C-alpha cells in the first residue's frame, strides 16, 4: 500500500523569504511523485512531477522539488515566495505499474505574510 | 482548449435525497477519475473510468454510490439517499492516456452539502 505524509499542516512565511514544504512517502513498489497546488475554491493544478532521471525537478511559478530515494522524500522548495503563492499544496504518488490513481497527502497550507 | 468542467459547482441536498455530479473531461481525454475531499483532509480516490467501462472502483463506498462514463456525454457520479457524512468536495480529473506517469487535470470540484 502507498501512503504520503505531509507533516506540516500550516506554514506561515514572510514575503520574499524561502520556503520548504516537506513530503515523505511509503510504498512497497516504485512510484512517481507529484506536487499539486489548490487555490481557494478551485481545482488542483500540477506544479511539477518526478518520473525518472535527474532528482531535481523544476516546476511552474519558480518551484522545485528534489527526490531523495534513500529518505523516501520529495520536498518542495521556493527561494523567494510571493503573496500569490498563498494556497494549499498537496504531495501525491502513483505506482509505476498497476493502478493509475493518485494517493494524496493531507496537504500543507502555505500562508505568505506581507 | 477548455479544461475539465464540473457541474454543479455547489449542490445542497437534504438527507435521503439523490445527488448527481457531472464531469466533462478535457477534449481528447478518455480517462476519468473521481476523488473526494473531506474537510481538512487530502483527496481520496474513488473510481477510475474509461468510456463505457469502470476500470477501478476500489475507493468507492459499496452502497449508495455509483459512477458511469457513457459513450456520449459527461461522466456522472451518483449518490443515492445522501447522509450528512457525504458532505465534501468531489473532484473529477482526466488524462489522455492511462498510466501512473500521466498528469491528471482536475476540474474545479462540486461542493456537496447535505442538510
Tab-separated table of C-alpha atoms in Angstrom:
chain	number	residue	atom	x	y	z
A	1	UNK	CA	0.000	0.000	0.000
A	2	UNK	CA	1.049	3.586	-0.564
A	3	UNK	CA	0.910	6.478	1.855
A	4	UNK	CA	2.019	10.093	1.766
A	5	UNK	CA	2.871	12.171	4.819
A	6	UNK	CA	2.942	15.935	4.918
A	7	UNK	CA	3.974	16.708	8.461
A	8	UNK	CA	3.365	20.449	8.318
A	9	UNK	CA	-0.313	21.254	8.080
A	10	UNK	CA	0.327	25.009	8.078
A	11	UNK	CA	3.416	27.006	7.100
A	12	UNK	CA	3.457	30.797	7.524
A	13	UNK	CA	6.303	32.619	5.823
A	14	UNK	CA	7.124	36.235	5.108
A	15	UNK	CA	7.055	37.536	1.570
A	16	UNK	CA	10.371	37.106	-0.312
A	17	UNK	CA	11.594	34.524	2.212
A	18	UNK	CA	12.465	30.966	1.153
A	19	UNK	CA	10.134	28.086	1.924
A	20	UNK	CA	10.319	24.303	2.062
A	21	UNK	CA	7.252	22.086	2.234
A	22	UNK	CA	8.024	18.561	3.348
A	23	UNK	CA	6.699	15.341	1.852
A	24	UNK	CA	7.580	11.772	2.732
A	25	UNK	CA	6.088	8.675	1.174
A	26	UNK	CA	5.888	4.976	1.829
A	27	UNK	CA	5.475	2.333	-0.852
A	28	UNK	CA	6.440	-1.288	-1.464
A	29	UNK	CA	6.718	-0.597	-5.218
A	30	UNK	CA	8.300	2.129	-7.322
A	31	UNK	CA	6.302	5.330	-7.572
A	32	UNK	CA	6.016	8.552	-9.496
A	33	UNK	CA	5.809	11.742	-7.411
A	34	UNK	CA	3.737	14.880	-7.856
A	35	UNK	CA	3.106	18.248	-6.265
A	36	UNK	CA	-0.229	19.965	-6.848
A	37	UNK	CA	-1.430	23.403	-5.719
A	38	UNK	CA	-5.007	24.277	-4.840
A	39	UNK	CA	-6.137	27.896	-4.698
A	40	UNK	CA	-9.313	28.683	-2.714
A	41	UNK	CA	-12.440	27.184	-4.252
A	42	UNK	CA	-10.542	25.881	-7.247
A	43	UNK	CA	-9.354	22.527	-8.507
A	44	UNK	CA	-5.827	21.220	-8.265
A	45	UNK	CA	-3.105	22.384	-10.624
A	46	UNK	CA	0.081	20.450	-11.283
A	47	UNK	CA	3.230	22.207	-10.064
A	48	UNK	CA	5.749	19.531	-11.018
A	49	UNK	CA	6.308	15.802	-11.180
A	50	UNK	CA	9.170	13.339	-10.937
A	51	UNK	CA	9.144	10.336	-13.257
A	52	UNK	CA	12.824	9.414	-13.634
A	53	UNK	CA	16.238	10.874	-14.320
A	54	UNK	CA	17.576	13.946	-12.550
A	55	UNK	CA	16.388	14.034	-8.973
A	56	UNK	CA	15.946	17.829	-9.035
A	57	UNK	CA	12.741	18.770	-10.776
A	58	UNK	CA	11.764	22.302	-11.728
A	59	UNK	CA	8.140	23.295	-11.983
A	60	UNK	CA	5.950	26.279	-12.622
A	61	UNK	CA	5.949	29.536	-10.637
A	62	UNK	CA	9.581	29.111	-9.558
A	63	UNK	CA	9.031	25.948	-7.513
A	64	UNK	CA	11.373	22.971	-7.491
A	65	UNK	CA	11.497	19.649	-5.687
A	66	UNK	CA	14.158	17.071	-5.011
A	67	UNK	CA	13.564	13.336	-4.985
A	68	UNK	CA	15.561	11.518	-2.323
A	69	UNK	CA	15.094	7.780	-2.660
A	70	UNK	CA	17.037	6.806	0.469
A	71	UNK	CA	14.930	9.130	2.618
A	72	UNK	CA	11.753	8.495	0.615
A	73	UNK	CA	11.197	12.242	0.435
A	74	UNK	CA	10.112	14.745	-2.194
A	75	UNK	CA	10.321	18.170	-0.553
A	76	UNK	CA	9.098	21.261	-2.382
A	77	UNK	CA	11.109	24.474	-2.285
A	78	UNK	CA	10.956	28.045	-3.500
A	79	UNK	CA	13.772	30.545	-2.869
A	80	UNK	CA	11.525	33.608	-2.601
A	81	UNK	CA	7.755	33.451	-2.111
A	82	UNK	CA	5.116	35.921	-3.249
A	83	UNK	CA	1.733	36.779	-1.789
A	84	UNK	CA	0.163	34.933	-4.715
A	85	UNK	CA	1.757	31.663	-3.525
A	86	UNK	CA	-0.724	31.532	-0.642
A	87	UNK	CA	-2.576	28.262	-1.255
A	88	UNK	CA	-2.867	24.607	-0.234
A	89	UNK	CA	-0.125	22.317	-1.508
A	90	UNK	CA	-0.588	18.589	-1.943
A	91	UNK	CA	2.052	15.943	-2.441
A	92	UNK	CA	0.908	12.790	-4.249
A	93	UNK	CA	2.262	9.496	-5.578
A	94	UNK	CA	1.155	6.965	-8.148
A	95	UNK	CA	2.506	3.477	-8.666
A	96	UNK	CA	4.579	2.710	-11.726
A	97	UNK	CA	2.650	-0.461	-12.541
A	98	UNK	CA	-0.955	-1.334	-11.978
A	99	UNK	CA	-3.368	1.254	-10.603
A	100	UNK	CA	-3.458	4.693	-12.170
A	101	UNK	CA	-4.892	6.713	-9.317
A	102	UNK	CA	-3.069	9.236	-7.142
A	103	UNK	CA	-2.525	8.876	-3.398
A	104	UNK	CA	-2.513	12.274	-1.721
A	105	UNK	CA	-1.083	13.664	1.477
A	106	UNK	CA	-3.283	15.739	3.752
A	107	UNK	CA	-1.913	18.999	2.400
A	108	UNK	CA	0.104	21.968	3.661
A	109	UNK	CA	-1.483	25.385	3.835
A	110	UNK	CA	1.136	27.979	2.870
A	111	UNK	CA	0.359	31.498	4.031
A	112	UNK	CA	2.612	34.270	2.767
A	113	UNK	CA	2.693	37.247	5.110
A	114	UNK	CA	3.269	40.706	3.616
B	1	UNK	CA	-8.893	24.038	-25.107
B	2	UNK	CA	-11.376	24.075	-22.283
B	3	UNK	CA	-10.329	22.443	-19.057
B	4	UNK	CA	-12.184	19.821	-17.073
B	5	UNK	CA	-15.729	21.005	-16.420
B	6	UNK	CA	-17.801	20.053	-13.420
B	7	UNK	CA	-21.326	20.988	-12.560
B	8	UNK	CA	-22.921	21.992	-10.453
B	9	UNK	CA	-20.215	23.828	-8.524
B	10	UNK	CA	-22.335	23.782	-5.380
B	11	UNK	CA	-25.104	21.350	-4.503
B	12	UNK	CA	-27.319	21.304	-1.443
B	13	UNK	CA	-29.350	18.227	-0.639
B	14	UNK	CA	-31.448	17.082	2.299
B	15	UNK	CA	-30.767	13.704	3.879
B	16	UNK	CA	-32.289	10.910	1.803
B	17	UNK	CA	-32.224	12.774	-1.497
B	18	UNK	CA	-30.098	11.891	-4.518
B	19	UNK	CA	-27.057	13.828	-5.722
B	20	UNK	CA	-25.849	13.711	-9.334
B	21	UNK	CA	-22.481	15.214	-10.107
B	22	UNK	CA	-21.324	15.705	-13.675
B	23	UNK	CA	-17.856	15.859	-15.166
B	24	UNK	CA	-16.832	16.662	-18.728
B	25	UNK	CA	-13.193	15.727	-19.302
B	26	UNK	CA	-10.781	17.745	-21.370
B	27	UNK	CA	-11.162	17.301	-25.122
B	28	UNK	CA	-9.374	14.170	-26.241
B	29	UNK	CA	-9.186	12.660	-22.759
B	30	UNK	CA	-10.824	9.290	-22.350
B	31	UNK	CA	-9.725	8.538	-18.776
B	32	UNK	CA	-11.697	9.957	-15.869
B	33	UNK	CA	-11.034	9.788	-12.131
B	34	UNK	CA	-13.236	10.846	-9.224
B	35	UNK	CA	-11.806	11.931	-5.878
B	36	UNK	CA	-13.453	13.055	-2.650
B	37	UNK	CA	-12.025	15.674	-0.317
B	38	UNK	CA	-13.421	15.743	3.186
B	39	UNK	CA	-12.916	18.889	5.279
B	40	UNK	CA	-9.287	19.365	6.369
B	41	UNK	CA	-8.192	16.223	4.515
B	42	UNK	CA	-6.433	15.343	1.294
B	43	UNK	CA	-8.129	13.907	-1.743
B	44	UNK	CA	-9.117	10.242	-1.660
B	45	UNK	CA	-9.505	8.207	-4.830
B	46	UNK	CA	-12.957	6.837	-5.529
B	47	UNK	CA	-13.209	5.462	-9.052
B	48	UNK	CA	-11.413	5.338	-12.406
B	49	UNK	CA	-13.374	5.035	-15.635
B	50	UNK	CA	-12.800	4.874	-19.347
B	51	UNK	CA	-15.548	5.303	-21.889
B	52	UNK	CA	-18.334	2.840	-21.014
B	53	UNK	CA	-16.128	0.956	-18.543
B	54	UNK	CA	-15.395	1.100	-14.848
B	55	UNK	CA	-11.736	0.159	-14.537
B	56	UNK	CA	-11.119	0.545	-10.800
B	57	UNK	CA	-13.742	1.297	-8.170
B	58	UNK	CA	-11.711	0.211	-5.176
B	59	UNK	CA	-12.194	3.557	-3.430
B	60	UNK	CA	-15.940	3.767	-3.881
B	61	UNK	CA	-18.247	3.017	-0.955
B	62	UNK	CA	-20.064	-0.248	-1.651
B	63	UNK	CA	-23.537	1.176	-1.117
B	64	UNK	CA	-25.341	4.254	-2.435
B	65	UNK	CA	-22.503	5.375	-4.733
B	66	UNK	CA	-22.253	4.656	-8.456
B	67	UNK	CA	-20.396	6.126	-11.420
B	68	UNK	CA	-20.666	5.950	-15.160
B	69	UNK	CA	-18.907	7.360	-18.213
B	70	UNK	CA	-21.165	6.773	-21.209
B	71	UNK	CA	-20.104	6.751	-24.821
B	72	UNK	CA	-21.677	10.161	-25.264
B	73	UNK	CA	-21.904	12.826	-22.598
B	74	UNK	CA	-20.259	13.542	-19.282
B	75	UNK	CA	-19.214	11.195	-16.532
B	76	UNK	CA	-21.749	11.032	-13.703
B	77	UNK	CA	-21.150	10.325	-10.031
B	78	UNK	CA	-24.415	9.426	-8.357
B	79	UNK	CA	-25.035	9.319	-4.634
B	80	UNK	CA	-28.350	7.885	-3.532
B	81	UNK	CA	-30.006	8.603	-0.176
B	82	UNK	CA	-27.356	11.086	0.884
B	83	UNK	CA	-26.288	11.352	4.520
B	84	UNK	CA	-24.508	14.195	6.307
B	85	UNK	CA	-21.203	12.339	6.060
B	86	UNK	CA	-21.361	12.672	2.261
B	87	UNK	CA	-20.784	16.417	2.600
B	88	UNK	CA	-17.476	17.002	0.842
B	89	UNK	CA	-15.851	18.396	-2.275
B	90	UNK	CA	-15.904	15.962	-5.180
B	91	UNK	CA	-13.243	16.423	-7.811
B	92	UNK	CA	-13.050	14.940	-11.249
B	93	UNK	CA	-9.784	14.596	-13.149
B	94	UNK	CA	-8.987	13.442	-16.656
B	95	UNK	CA	-5.947	12.273	-18.579
B	96	UNK	CA	-5.339	11.463	-22.238
B	97	UNK	CA	-3.715	8.106	-21.576
B	98	UNK	CA	-3.628	5.558	-18.801
B	99	UNK	CA	-0.617	5.065	-16.586
B	100	UNK	CA	0.628	6.399	-13.295
B	101	UNK	CA	3.026	8.786	-15.022
B	102	UNK	CA	0.259	10.694	-16.728
B	103	UNK	CA	-0.664	14.132	-15.442
B	104	UNK	CA	-4.238	14.269	-14.223
B	105	UNK	CA	-6.050	17.519	-14.945
B	106	UNK	CA	-8.542	18.487	-12.285
B	107	UNK	CA	-11.860	20.253	-12.503
B	108	UNK	CA	-12.960	22.955	-10.031
B	109	UNK	CA	-14.964	20.458	-7.984
B	110	UNK	CA	-18.532	20.128	-6.788
B	111	UNK	CA	-19.109	21.053	-3.172
B	112	UNK	CA	-21.908	18.954	-1.775
B	113	UNK	CA	-23.650	19.998	1.410
B	114	UNK	CA	-26.133	17.615	2.981
B	115	UNK	CA	-28.532	19.212	5.423
